[in-house]
Tab-separated table of N, CA and C and ligand atoms in Angstrom:
chain	number	residue	atom	x	y	z
A	1186	UNK	N	-14.804	76.967	-13.448
A	1186	UNK	CA	-14.125	75.497	-13.103
A	1186	UNK	C	-15.457	74.638	-12.302
A	1187	UNK	N	-15.313	73.341	-12.796
A	1187	UNK	CA	-16.690	72.520	-12.005
A	1187	UNK	C	-15.841	71.924	-10.577
A	1188	UNK	N	-16.788	72.234	-9.899
A	1188	UNK	CA	-16.205	71.866	-8.204
A	1188	UNK	C	-17.285	70.497	-7.959
A	1189	UNK	N	-18.424	70.494	-8.245
A	1189	UNK	CA	-18.982	69.182	-8.062
A	1189	UNK	C	-19.813	68.170	-9.161
A	1190	UNK	N	-19.586	67.349	-9.338
A	1190	UNK	CA	-20.146	66.267	-10.317
A	1190	UNK	C	-21.437	65.852	-9.444
A	1191	UNK	N	-22.629	65.771	-10.156
A	1191	UNK	CA	-23.714	65.307	-9.536
A	1191	UNK	C	-24.138	63.775	-10.310
A	1192	UNK	N	-24.496	63.000	-9.472
A	1192	UNK	CA	-24.837	61.475	-10.126
A	1192	UNK	C	-26.149	61.330	-9.523
A	1193	UNK	N	-27.254	61.285	-10.198
A	1193	UNK	CA	-28.757	61.379	-9.713
A	1193	UNK	C	-29.104	59.815	-10.249
A	1194	UNK	N	-29.735	59.174	-9.526
A	1194	UNK	CA	-30.216	57.766	-9.630
A	1194	UNK	C	-31.753	57.815	-9.412
A	1195	UNK	N	-32.920	57.297	-10.399
A	1195	UNK	CA	-34.081	57.444	-10.090
A	1195	UNK	C	-34.584	56.260	-9.300
A	1196	UNK	N	-35.968	55.949	-9.670
A	1196	UNK	CA	-36.581	55.078	-8.680
A	1196	UNK	C	-36.088	53.510	-8.891
A	1197	UNK	N	-35.968	52.855	-7.933
A	1197	UNK	CA	-35.919	51.300	-7.701
A	1197	UNK	C	-34.365	51.203	-7.993
A	1198	UNK	N	-33.400	52.223	-8.093
A	1198	UNK	CA	-32.127	51.902	-8.278
A	1198	UNK	C	-31.380	51.667	-7.121
A	1199	UNK	N	-32.075	52.036	-5.680
A	1199	UNK	CA	-31.619	51.753	-4.630
A	1199	UNK	C	-31.568	50.051	-4.471
A	1200	UNK	N	-32.340	49.365	-5.202
A	1200	UNK	CA	-32.244	48.102	-5.134
A	1200	UNK	C	-31.459	47.279	-5.996
A	1201	UNK	N	-30.559	48.004	-6.501
A	1201	UNK	CA	-29.375	47.465	-7.131
A	1201	UNK	C	-28.348	46.253	-6.228
A	1202	UNK	N	-28.072	45.425	-6.998
A	1202	UNK	CA	-27.518	44.388	-6.397
A	1202	UNK	C	-28.469	42.976	-6.353
A	1203	UNK	N	-29.696	43.487	-5.789
A	1203	UNK	CA	-30.692	42.096	-5.523
A	1203	UNK	C	-31.610	42.195	-6.423
A	1204	UNK	N	-31.683	43.314	-7.314
A	1204	UNK	CA	-33.038	43.670	-8.314
A	1204	UNK	C	-32.449	42.826	-9.606
A	1205	UNK	N	-33.278	42.083	-10.063
A	1205	UNK	CA	-32.981	41.510	-11.333
A	1205	UNK	C	-31.705	41.540	-11.606
A	1206	UNK	N	-30.853	40.705	-10.868
A	1206	UNK	CA	-29.518	40.870	-11.424
A	1206	UNK	C	-29.018	40.356	-12.602
A	1207	UNK	N	-29.594	39.510	-13.193
A	1207	UNK	CA	-29.422	38.989	-14.793
A	1207	UNK	C	-29.401	40.481	-15.466
A	1208	UNK	N	-30.266	41.288	-15.170
A	1208	UNK	CA	-30.238	42.570	-15.983
A	1208	UNK	C	-29.588	43.622	-15.551
A	1209	UNK	N	-29.319	43.871	-14.477
A	1209	UNK	CA	-28.655	45.128	-13.726
A	1209	UNK	C	-27.261	44.764	-13.380
A	1210	UNK	N	-26.993	43.168	-13.256
A	1210	UNK	CA	-25.653	43.167	-12.406
A	1210	UNK	C	-26.028	42.766	-10.945
A	1211	UNK	N	-24.616	42.591	-10.135
A	1211	UNK	CA	-24.680	42.459	-8.860
A	1211	UNK	C	-24.063	43.427	-7.984
A	1212	UNK	N	-23.469	44.405	-8.583
A	1212	UNK	CA	-23.047	45.615	-7.784
A	1212	UNK	C	-24.212	46.602	-7.299
A	1213	UNK	N	-23.872	47.020	-5.992
A	1213	UNK	CA	-24.756	47.729	-5.283
A	1213	UNK	C	-24.874	49.232	-5.874
A	1214	UNK	N	-25.640	49.939	-5.508
A	1214	UNK	CA	-25.281	51.155	-5.452
A	1214	UNK	C	-24.346	51.892	-4.863
A	1215	UNK	N	-24.418	51.598	-3.823
A	1215	UNK	CA	-23.169	52.038	-2.768
A	1215	UNK	C	-21.606	51.389	-3.477
A	1216	UNK	N	-21.726	50.173	-3.892
A	1216	UNK	CA	-20.703	49.878	-5.059
A	1216	UNK	C	-20.234	51.023	-5.535
A	1217	UNK	N	-21.147	51.413	-6.687
A	1217	UNK	CA	-20.712	52.300	-7.767
A	1217	UNK	C	-20.743	53.575	-7.200
A	1218	UNK	N	-21.091	53.799	-6.103
A	1218	UNK	CA	-20.793	55.238	-5.377
A	1218	UNK	C	-19.180	55.266	-4.980
A	1219	UNK	N	-19.090	53.882	-4.337
A	1219	UNK	CA	-17.192	54.322	-3.811
A	1219	UNK	C	-16.712	54.058	-4.802
A	1220	UNK	N	-16.826	53.611	-5.937
A	1220	UNK	CA	-15.948	53.475	-6.922
A	1220	UNK	C	-15.873	55.168	-7.875
A	1221	UNK	N	-16.837	55.527	-8.073
A	1221	UNK	CA	-16.975	56.843	-8.648
A	1221	UNK	C	-16.285	58.056	-7.396
A	1222	UNK	N	-16.599	57.695	-6.382
A	1222	UNK	CA	-15.913	58.208	-5.401
A	1222	UNK	C	-14.319	58.603	-5.505
A	1223	UNK	N	-13.965	57.325	-5.472
A	1223	UNK	CA	-12.609	57.097	-5.311
A	1223	UNK	C	-11.596	57.750	-7.036
A	1224	UNK	N	-12.397	57.595	-7.981
A	1224	UNK	CA	-11.927	58.156	-9.334
A	1224	UNK	C	-12.060	59.783	-9.057
A	1225	UNK	N	-13.590	60.388	-8.496
A	1225	UNK	CA	-13.115	61.651	-8.299
A	1225	UNK	C	-12.117	62.276	-7.568
A	1226	UNK	N	-11.792	61.607	-6.260
A	1226	UNK	CA	-10.941	62.028	-5.238
A	1226	UNK	C	-9.771	62.025	-6.145
A	1227	UNK	N	-9.052	61.150	-6.970
A	1227	UNK	CA	-8.043	61.341	-7.846
A	1227	UNK	C	-7.873	62.586	-8.652
A	1228	UNK	N	-9.175	62.951	-8.895
A	1228	UNK	CA	-8.887	64.133	-9.485
A	1228	UNK	C	-9.511	65.571	-9.295
A	1229	UNK	N	-9.537	65.490	-7.876
A	1229	UNK	CA	-9.671	66.591	-6.826
A	1229	UNK	C	-11.146	67.016	-7.034
A	1230	UNK	N	-11.747	66.506	-7.363
A	1230	UNK	CA	-13.200	66.873	-7.696
A	1230	UNK	C	-14.320	66.199	-6.847
A	1231	UNK	N	-15.208	67.158	-6.552
A	1231	UNK	CA	-16.387	66.673	-5.226
A	1231	UNK	C	-17.278	65.845	-6.035
A	1232	UNK	N	-17.674	64.769	-5.338
A	1232	UNK	CA	-19.130	64.053	-6.227
A	1232	UNK	C	-20.071	64.107	-4.989
A	1233	UNK	N	-21.505	64.300	-5.638
A	1233	UNK	CA	-22.599	64.543	-5.197
A	1233	UNK	C	-23.494	63.287	-5.748
A	1234	UNK	N	-23.586	62.237	-4.852
A	1234	UNK	CA	-24.029	61.070	-5.596
A	1234	UNK	C	-25.536	60.393	-4.915
A	1235	UNK	N	-26.648	60.882	-5.559
A	1235	UNK	CA	-28.112	60.634	-4.754
A	1235	UNK	C	-29.155	59.636	-5.613
A	1236	UNK	N	-29.864	59.142	-4.938
A	1236	UNK	CA	-31.104	58.344	-5.395
A	1236	UNK	C	-32.247	58.971	-4.664
A	1237	UNK	N	-33.393	58.653	-5.444
A	1237	UNK	CA	-34.558	59.023	-5.072
A	1237	UNK	C	-35.480	58.468	-5.792
A	1238	UNK	N	-36.735	57.824	-5.062
A	1238	UNK	CA	-37.744	57.459	-5.504
A	1238	UNK	C	-38.485	58.207	-5.600
A	1239	UNK	N	-38.709	59.415	-5.681
A	1239	UNK	CA	-39.432	60.759	-6.138
A	1239	UNK	C	-39.319	61.679	-7.210
A	1240	UNK	N	-40.228	61.684	-8.330
A	1240	UNK	CA	-39.718	62.513	-9.427
A	1240	UNK	C	-39.482	64.098	-8.939
A	1241	UNK	N	-40.089	64.453	-8.091
A	1241	UNK	CA	-40.089	66.076	-7.890
A	1241	UNK	C	-38.597	66.146	-6.908
A	1242	UNK	N	-38.344	65.092	-6.414
A	1242	UNK	CA	-36.823	65.464	-5.738
A	1242	UNK	C	-35.614	65.349	-6.715
A	1243	UNK	N	-35.854	64.541	-7.931
A	1243	UNK	CA	-35.134	64.305	-8.764
A	1243	UNK	C	-34.722	65.909	-9.818
A	1244	UNK	N	-36.109	66.412	-9.644
A	1244	UNK	CA	-36.304	67.725	-10.451
A	1244	UNK	C	-35.355	68.796	-9.638
A	1245	UNK	N	-35.862	68.805	-8.202
A	1245	UNK	CA	-35.198	69.653	-7.681
A	1245	UNK	C	-33.383	69.577	-7.447
A	1246	UNK	N	-33.146	68.203	-7.618
A	1246	UNK	CA	-31.528	68.157	-7.543
A	1246	UNK	C	-31.167	68.671	-9.073
A	1247	UNK	N	-31.973	68.092	-10.193
A	1247	UNK	CA	-31.376	68.709	-11.509
A	1247	UNK	C	-31.011	70.314	-11.383
A	1248	UNK	N	-32.493	70.955	-10.895
A	1248	UNK	CA	-32.639	72.163	-10.805
A	1248	UNK	C	-31.083	73.149	-10.442
A	1249	UNK	N	-30.869	72.383	-9.096
A	1249	UNK	CA	-29.628	72.512	-7.830
A	1249	UNK	C	-28.323	72.740	-8.992
A	1250	UNK	N	-28.116	71.286	-9.568
A	1250	UNK	CA	-26.895	71.488	-10.702
A	1250	UNK	C	-27.029	72.149	-11.683
A	1251	UNK	N	-28.059	72.283	-12.410
A	1251	UNK	CA	-28.006	73.146	-13.624
A	1251	UNK	C	-27.700	74.425	-13.235
A	1252	UNK	N	-28.476	74.892	-11.997
A	1252	UNK	CA	-28.232	76.426	-11.886
A	1252	UNK	C	-26.739	76.348	-11.730
A	1253	UNK	N	-25.935	75.842	-11.017
A	1253	UNK	CA	-24.547	75.754	-10.260
A	1253	UNK	C	-23.568	75.522	-11.544
A	1254	UNK	N	-24.154	75.345	-12.544
A	1254	UNK	CA	-23.374	75.208	-13.957
A	1254	UNK	C	-22.568	73.693	-13.972
A	1255	UNK	N	-23.041	72.603	-12.562
A	1255	UNK	CA	-22.202	71.633	-12.593
A	1255	UNK	C	-22.759	70.261	-13.232
A	1256	UNK	N	-21.666	69.699	-14.000
A	1256	UNK	CA	-22.256	68.465	-14.899
A	1256	UNK	C	-22.974	67.602	-14.073
A	1257	UNK	N	-23.886	66.768	-14.779
A	1257	UNK	CA	-24.598	65.687	-14.052
A	1257	UNK	C	-24.728	64.401	-14.960
A	1258	UNK	N	-24.360	63.404	-14.213
A	1258	UNK	CA	-24.458	61.660	-14.803
A	1258	UNK	C	-26.336	61.426	-14.240
A	1259	UNK	N	-26.821	61.138	-15.180
A	1259	UNK	CA	-28.236	60.797	-14.604
A	1259	UNK	C	-28.734	59.536	-15.100
A	1260	UNK	N	-29.351	58.242	-14.223
A	1260	UNK	CA	-30.089	57.257	-14.699
A	1260	UNK	C	-31.247	57.264	-14.039
A	1261	UNK	N	-32.195	57.962	-14.830
A	1261	UNK	CA	-33.274	58.438	-14.115
A	1261	UNK	C	-34.432	57.121	-13.985
A	1262	UNK	N	-33.971	55.785	-14.377
A	1262	UNK	CA	-34.735	54.811	-14.379
A	1262	UNK	C	-36.007	54.801	-14.973
A	1263	UNK	N	-36.961	54.300	-14.305
A	1263	UNK	CA	-38.186	54.442	-15.283
A	1263	UNK	C	-38.629	55.800	-15.744
A	1264	UNK	N	-38.274	56.466	-14.724
A	1264	UNK	CA	-38.836	58.378	-15.160
A	1264	UNK	C	-38.069	58.674	-16.540
A	1265	UNK	N	-36.995	58.157	-16.867
A	1265	UNK	CA	-36.535	58.268	-18.163
A	1265	UNK	C	-37.713	58.002	-19.388
A	1266	UNK	N	-38.589	57.229	-19.194
A	1266	UNK	CA	-39.674	56.599	-20.379
A	1266	UNK	C	-41.036	57.490	-20.048
A	1267	UNK	N	-41.264	58.498	-18.954
A	1267	UNK	CA	-42.246	58.838	-18.562
A	1267	UNK	C	-42.193	60.495	-18.428
A	1268	UNK	N	-41.085	60.827	-17.930
A	1268	UNK	CA	-40.898	62.099	-17.151
A	1268	UNK	C	-40.773	63.516	-18.026
A	1269	UNK	N	-41.734	64.235	-18.071
A	1269	UNK	CA	-41.427	65.506	-18.958
A	1269	UNK	C	-41.035	66.741	-17.855
A	1270	UNK	N	-41.088	66.217	-16.665
A	1270	UNK	CA	-40.897	67.248	-15.911
A	1270	UNK	C	-39.397	67.194	-15.357
A	1271	UNK	N	-38.606	65.984	-15.645
A	1271	UNK	CA	-37.140	65.959	-15.530
A	1271	UNK	C	-36.610	66.973	-16.946
A	1272	UNK	N	-37.267	66.367	-18.121
A	1272	UNK	CA	-36.860	67.331	-19.522
A	1272	UNK	C	-36.829	68.431	-19.350
A	1273	UNK	N	-37.785	69.030	-18.614
A	1273	UNK	CA	-38.402	70.382	-18.509
A	1273	UNK	C	-37.171	71.356	-17.392
A	1274	UNK	N	-36.611	70.380	-16.274
A	1274	UNK	CA	-35.693	70.686	-15.195
A	1274	UNK	C	-34.106	70.794	-16.149
A	1275	UNK	N	-33.956	69.892	-17.049
A	1275	UNK	CA	-33.056	69.871	-17.653
A	1275	UNK	C	-32.889	71.113	-18.408
A	1276	UNK	N	-33.808	71.286	-19.117
A	1276	UNK	CA	-33.666	72.423	-20.297
A	1276	UNK	C	-33.882	73.779	-19.768
A	1277	UNK	N	-34.652	73.739	-18.801
A	1277	UNK	CA	-34.612	74.908	-17.817
A	1277	UNK	C	-33.762	75.679	-17.125
A	1278	UNK	N	-32.859	74.847	-16.509
A	1278	UNK	CA	-31.571	75.260	-15.943
A	1278	UNK	C	-30.102	75.185	-16.852
A	1279	UNK	N	-30.413	74.683	-18.198
A	1279	UNK	CA	-29.453	74.371	-19.052
A	1279	UNK	C	-28.321	73.288	-18.360
A	1280	UNK	N	-28.999	72.534	-17.802
A	1280	UNK	CA	-27.835	71.534	-17.173
A	1280	UNK	C	-27.234	70.492	-17.935
A	1281	UNK	N	-26.075	70.231	-18.026
A	1281	UNK	CA	-25.121	69.637	-18.741
A	1281	UNK	C	-25.535	68.203	-18.202
A	1282	UNK	N	-26.071	67.193	-19.130
A	1282	UNK	CA	-26.544	65.930	-18.550
A	1282	UNK	C	-25.709	64.702	-19.589
A	1283	UNK	N	-24.994	63.800	-18.938
A	1283	UNK	CA	-25.058	62.226	-19.565
A	1283	UNK	C	-26.130	61.515	-18.911
A	1284	UNK	N	-26.806	60.568	-19.828
A	1284	UNK	CA	-27.617	59.711	-19.492
A	1284	UNK	C	-26.942	58.309	-19.715
A	1285	UNK	N	-27.354	57.829	-18.438
A	1285	UNK	CA	-26.779	56.253	-18.186
A	1285	UNK	C	-27.858	55.723	-17.950
A	1286	UNK	N	-27.673	54.313	-18.697
A	1286	UNK	CA	-28.642	53.216	-17.964
A	1286	UNK	C	-27.755	52.252	-18.176
A	1287	UNK	N	-27.525	51.037	-16.857
A	1287	UNK	CA	-27.015	49.859	-16.755
A	1287	UNK	C	-27.489	48.732	-17.924
A	1288	UNK	N	-28.666	48.731	-18.170
A	1288	UNK	CA	-29.299	47.985	-19.033
A	1288	UNK	C	-29.228	48.374	-20.980
A	1289	UNK	N	-29.216	47.792	-21.875
A	1289	UNK	CA	-29.667	48.312	-23.200
A	1289	UNK	C	-31.211	48.483	-23.305
A	1290	UNK	N	-31.738	49.913	-23.251
A	1290	UNK	CA	-32.942	49.812	-23.058
A	1290	UNK	C	-33.727	49.582	-24.568
A	1291	UNK	N	-32.841	49.467	-25.510
A	1291	UNK	CA	-33.515	49.271	-26.814
A	1291	UNK	C	-33.491	47.826	-27.190
A	1292	UNK	N	-32.727	47.190	-26.430
A	1292	UNK	CA	-32.701	45.262	-26.564
A	1292	UNK	C	-34.058	45.172	-25.625
A	1293	UNK	N	-34.898	45.640	-24.993
A	1293	UNK	CA	-35.787	45.490	-23.666
A	1293	UNK	C	-37.071	45.669	-23.934
A	1294	UNK	N	-38.177	45.631	-23.240
A	1294	UNK	CA	-39.564	45.823	-23.874
A	1294	UNK	C	-39.619	47.056	-24.504
A	1295	UNK	N	-41.092	47.120	-25.519
A	1295	UNK	CA	-40.753	48.786	-26.299
A	1295	UNK	C	-40.983	49.509	-25.400
A	1296	UNK	N	-41.988	49.860	-24.307
A	1296	UNK	CA	-42.040	50.641	-23.577
A	1296	UNK	C	-40.780	51.363	-23.052
A	1297	UNK	N	-39.813	50.685	-23.040
A	1297	UNK	CA	-38.438	51.192	-22.592
A	1297	UNK	C	-37.747	52.004	-23.689
A	1298	UNK	N	-37.930	51.746	-24.843
A	1298	UNK	CA	-37.297	52.374	-25.942
A	1298	UNK	C	-37.051	53.873	-25.974
A	1299	UNK	N	-38.263	54.524	-25.548
A	1299	UNK	CA	-37.892	55.860	-25.734
A	1299	UNK	C	-37.547	56.562	-24.455
A	1300	UNK	N	-36.759	57.574	-24.328
A	1300	UNK	CA	-36.062	58.179	-23.183
A	1300	UNK	C	-36.701	59.577	-23.447
A	1301	UNK	N	-37.197	60.330	-22.550
A	1301	UNK	CA	-37.420	61.611	-22.641
A	1301	UNK	C	-36.032	62.550	-22.541
A	1302	UNK	N	-35.112	61.781	-21.561
A	1302	UNK	CA	-33.989	62.419	-21.291
A	1302	UNK	C	-33.134	62.627	-22.441
A	1303	UNK	N	-33.271	61.864	-23.283
A	1303	UNK	CA	-32.059	61.536	-24.471
A	1303	UNK	C	-32.064	62.848	-25.341
A	1304	UNK	N	-33.140	63.327	-25.626
A	1304	UNK	CA	-33.182	64.360	-26.332
A	1304	UNK	C	-32.614	65.804	-25.847
A	1305	UNK	N	-32.211	65.988	-24.603
A	1305	UNK	CA	-31.808	67.107	-24.045
A	1305	UNK	C	-30.044	66.534	-23.528
A	1306	UNK	N	-29.919	65.400	-23.925
A	1306	UNK	CA	-28.372	65.033	-23.192
A	1306	UNK	C	-27.240	65.114	-24.124
A	1307	UNK	N	-26.021	65.394	-23.470
A	1307	UNK	CA	-24.957	65.577	-24.175
A	1307	UNK	C	-24.382	63.917	-24.671
A	1308	UNK	N	-24.831	63.457	-24.070
A	1308	UNK	CA	-24.327	61.978	-24.737
A	1308	UNK	C	-24.942	60.999	-23.640
A	1309	UNK	N	-25.060	59.568	-24.134
A	1309	UNK	CA	-25.908	58.445	-23.597
A	1309	UNK	C	-25.046	57.315	-23.329
A	1310	UNK	N	-24.855	56.633	-22.485
A	1310	UNK	CA	-24.305	55.521	-22.182
A	1310	UNK	C	-25.049	54.244	-21.538
A	1311	UNK	N	-25.343	53.152	-22.329
A	1311	UNK	CA	-26.114	52.407	-21.851
A	1311	UNK	C	-25.736	50.803	-22.396
A	1312	UNK	N	-26.425	49.738	-21.479
A	1312	UNK	CA	-25.911	48.503	-21.609
A	1312	UNK	C	-24.591	47.998	-21.258
A	1313	UNK	N	-24.016	48.975	-20.729
A	1313	UNK	CA	-22.589	48.159	-20.244
A	1313	UNK	C	-22.522	48.217	-18.771
A	1314	UNK	N	-23.719	47.958	-17.837
A	1314	UNK	CA	-23.960	47.765	-16.657
A	1314	UNK	C	-23.088	49.134	-15.495
A	1315	UNK	N	-22.611	48.871	-14.632
A	1315	UNK	CA	-22.112	49.699	-14.020
A	1315	UNK	C	-20.832	50.929	-14.461
A	1316	UNK	N	-20.132	50.533	-15.364
A	1316	UNK	CA	-19.021	50.594	-16.049
A	1316	UNK	C	-19.484	52.119	-16.668
A	1317	UNK	N	-20.776	51.777	-16.817
A	1317	UNK	CA	-21.522	53.346	-17.692
A	1317	UNK	C	-21.510	54.349	-16.937
A	1318	UNK	N	-21.528	54.546	-15.744
A	1318	UNK	CA	-21.203	55.571	-14.936
A	1318	UNK	C	-19.721	56.112	-14.980
A	1319	UNK	N	-18.834	55.177	-15.048
A	1319	UNK	CA	-17.506	55.489	-15.135
A	1319	UNK	C	-17.069	56.142	-16.252
A	1320	UNK	N	-17.702	55.382	-17.247
A	1320	UNK	CA	-17.125	56.085	-18.532
A	1320	UNK	C	-18.035	57.796	-18.969
A	1321	UNK	N	-18.877	57.586	-18.163
A	1321	UNK	CA	-19.589	58.921	-18.290
A	1321	UNK	C	-18.818	59.958	-17.343
A	1322	UNK	N	-18.216	59.491	-16.247
A	1322	UNK	CA	-16.937	60.450	-15.492
A	1322	UNK	C	-16.046	60.887	-16.317
A	1323	UNK	N	-15.302	59.731	-17.256
A	1323	UNK	CA	-14.372	59.965	-18.181
A	1323	UNK	C	-14.970	61.300	-19.263
A	1324	UNK	N	-15.956	61.198	-19.609
A	1324	UNK	CA	-16.379	62.379	-20.628
A	1324	UNK	C	-16.476	63.692	-19.756
A	1325	UNK	N	-16.673	63.568	-18.576
A	1325	UNK	CA	-16.853	64.855	-18.075
A	1325	UNK	C	-15.406	65.441	-17.693
A	1326	UNK	N	-14.469	64.552	-17.259
A	1326	UNK	CA	-13.391	64.827	-17.299
A	1326	UNK	C	-12.266	65.495	-18.580
A	1327	UNK	N	-12.793	64.648	-19.621
A	1327	UNK	CA	-12.193	65.144	-20.902
A	1327	UNK	C	-12.673	66.492	-20.808
A	1328	UNK	N	-14.307	66.772	-20.856
A	1328	UNK	CA	-14.531	68.475	-20.806
A	1328	UNK	C	-13.980	69.149	-20.305
A	1329	UNK	N	-13.396	69.071	-18.733
A	1329	UNK	CA	-13.058	69.740	-17.693
A	1329	UNK	C	-11.376	70.167	-18.236
A	1330	UNK	N	-10.766	69.064	-18.778
A	1330	UNK	CA	-9.438	69.198	-19.283
A	1330	UNK	C	-9.501	70.538	-20.809
A	1331	UNK	N	-10.481	70.133	-21.431
A	1331	UNK	CA	-10.558	70.791	-22.693
A	1331	UNK	C	-10.922	72.070	-22.369
A	1332	UNK	N	-11.932	72.635	-21.325
A	1332	UNK	CA	-12.162	74.166	-20.565
A	1332	UNK	C	-11.100	74.406	-20.100
A	1333	UNK	N	-9.985	73.800	-19.353
A	1333	UNK	CA	-9.219	74.437	-18.632
A	1333	UNK	C	-8.051	74.747	-19.377
A	1334	UNK	N	-7.623	74.091	-20.415
A	1334	UNK	CA	-6.045	74.208	-21.459
A	1334	UNK	C	-6.610	75.475	-22.298
B	1774	DQA	C1	-32.564	51.310	-16.428
B	1774	DQA	C2	-33.331	51.179	-17.623
B	1774	DQA	C3	-35.268	51.652	-17.166
B	1774	DQA	O1	-36.042	51.159	-18.123
B	1774	DQA	C4	-35.814	51.140	-15.843
B	1774	DQA	O2	-37.016	51.045	-15.502
B	1774	DQA	C5	-34.343	51.150	-14.671
B	1774	DQA	C6	-33.230	51.318	-14.956
B	1774	DQA	C7	-31.645	51.053	-16.293
B	1774	DQA	O3	-30.420	51.705	-15.935
B	1774	DQA	O4	-30.944	50.016	-17.318
B	1774	DQA	O5	-34.776	51.328	-13.502
B	1774	DQA	O6	-32.758	53.022	-16.314
């Protein structure tokens, strides 16, 4: 049974709230964490919510969650478009990943259209702002209910 849900956020997501609000909205990362923590509490599941501007730190966190068999919600920010190391960590530990982006990366600059994460993700949610994180949680809880029944 899943004990912890990991939400991993990549570079510049610590700036949410003031960073290009027309693209990313006005909620801060702390707002998003508080919302997800409240939802996880009602389900009796622990939340590990983290952000890093460093690729290697994200690799370590993916490995940790993957080895524990815990589900991951990841918004890898710009590393989604560049990082083979992140995808190797996901594949190398069989991590169960849902990819989230606040913005619709396909409606933006062409260099954002490809995500390395997508090929190994169980699902992808984008363009719905902070709601995307909540929808990803809903998917994980649905999986957990299925595996417990
Ligand atoms: C993002 C989209 C990426 O292209 C960008 O580099 C980000 C945020 C999103 O949530 O929409 O940092 O992942």
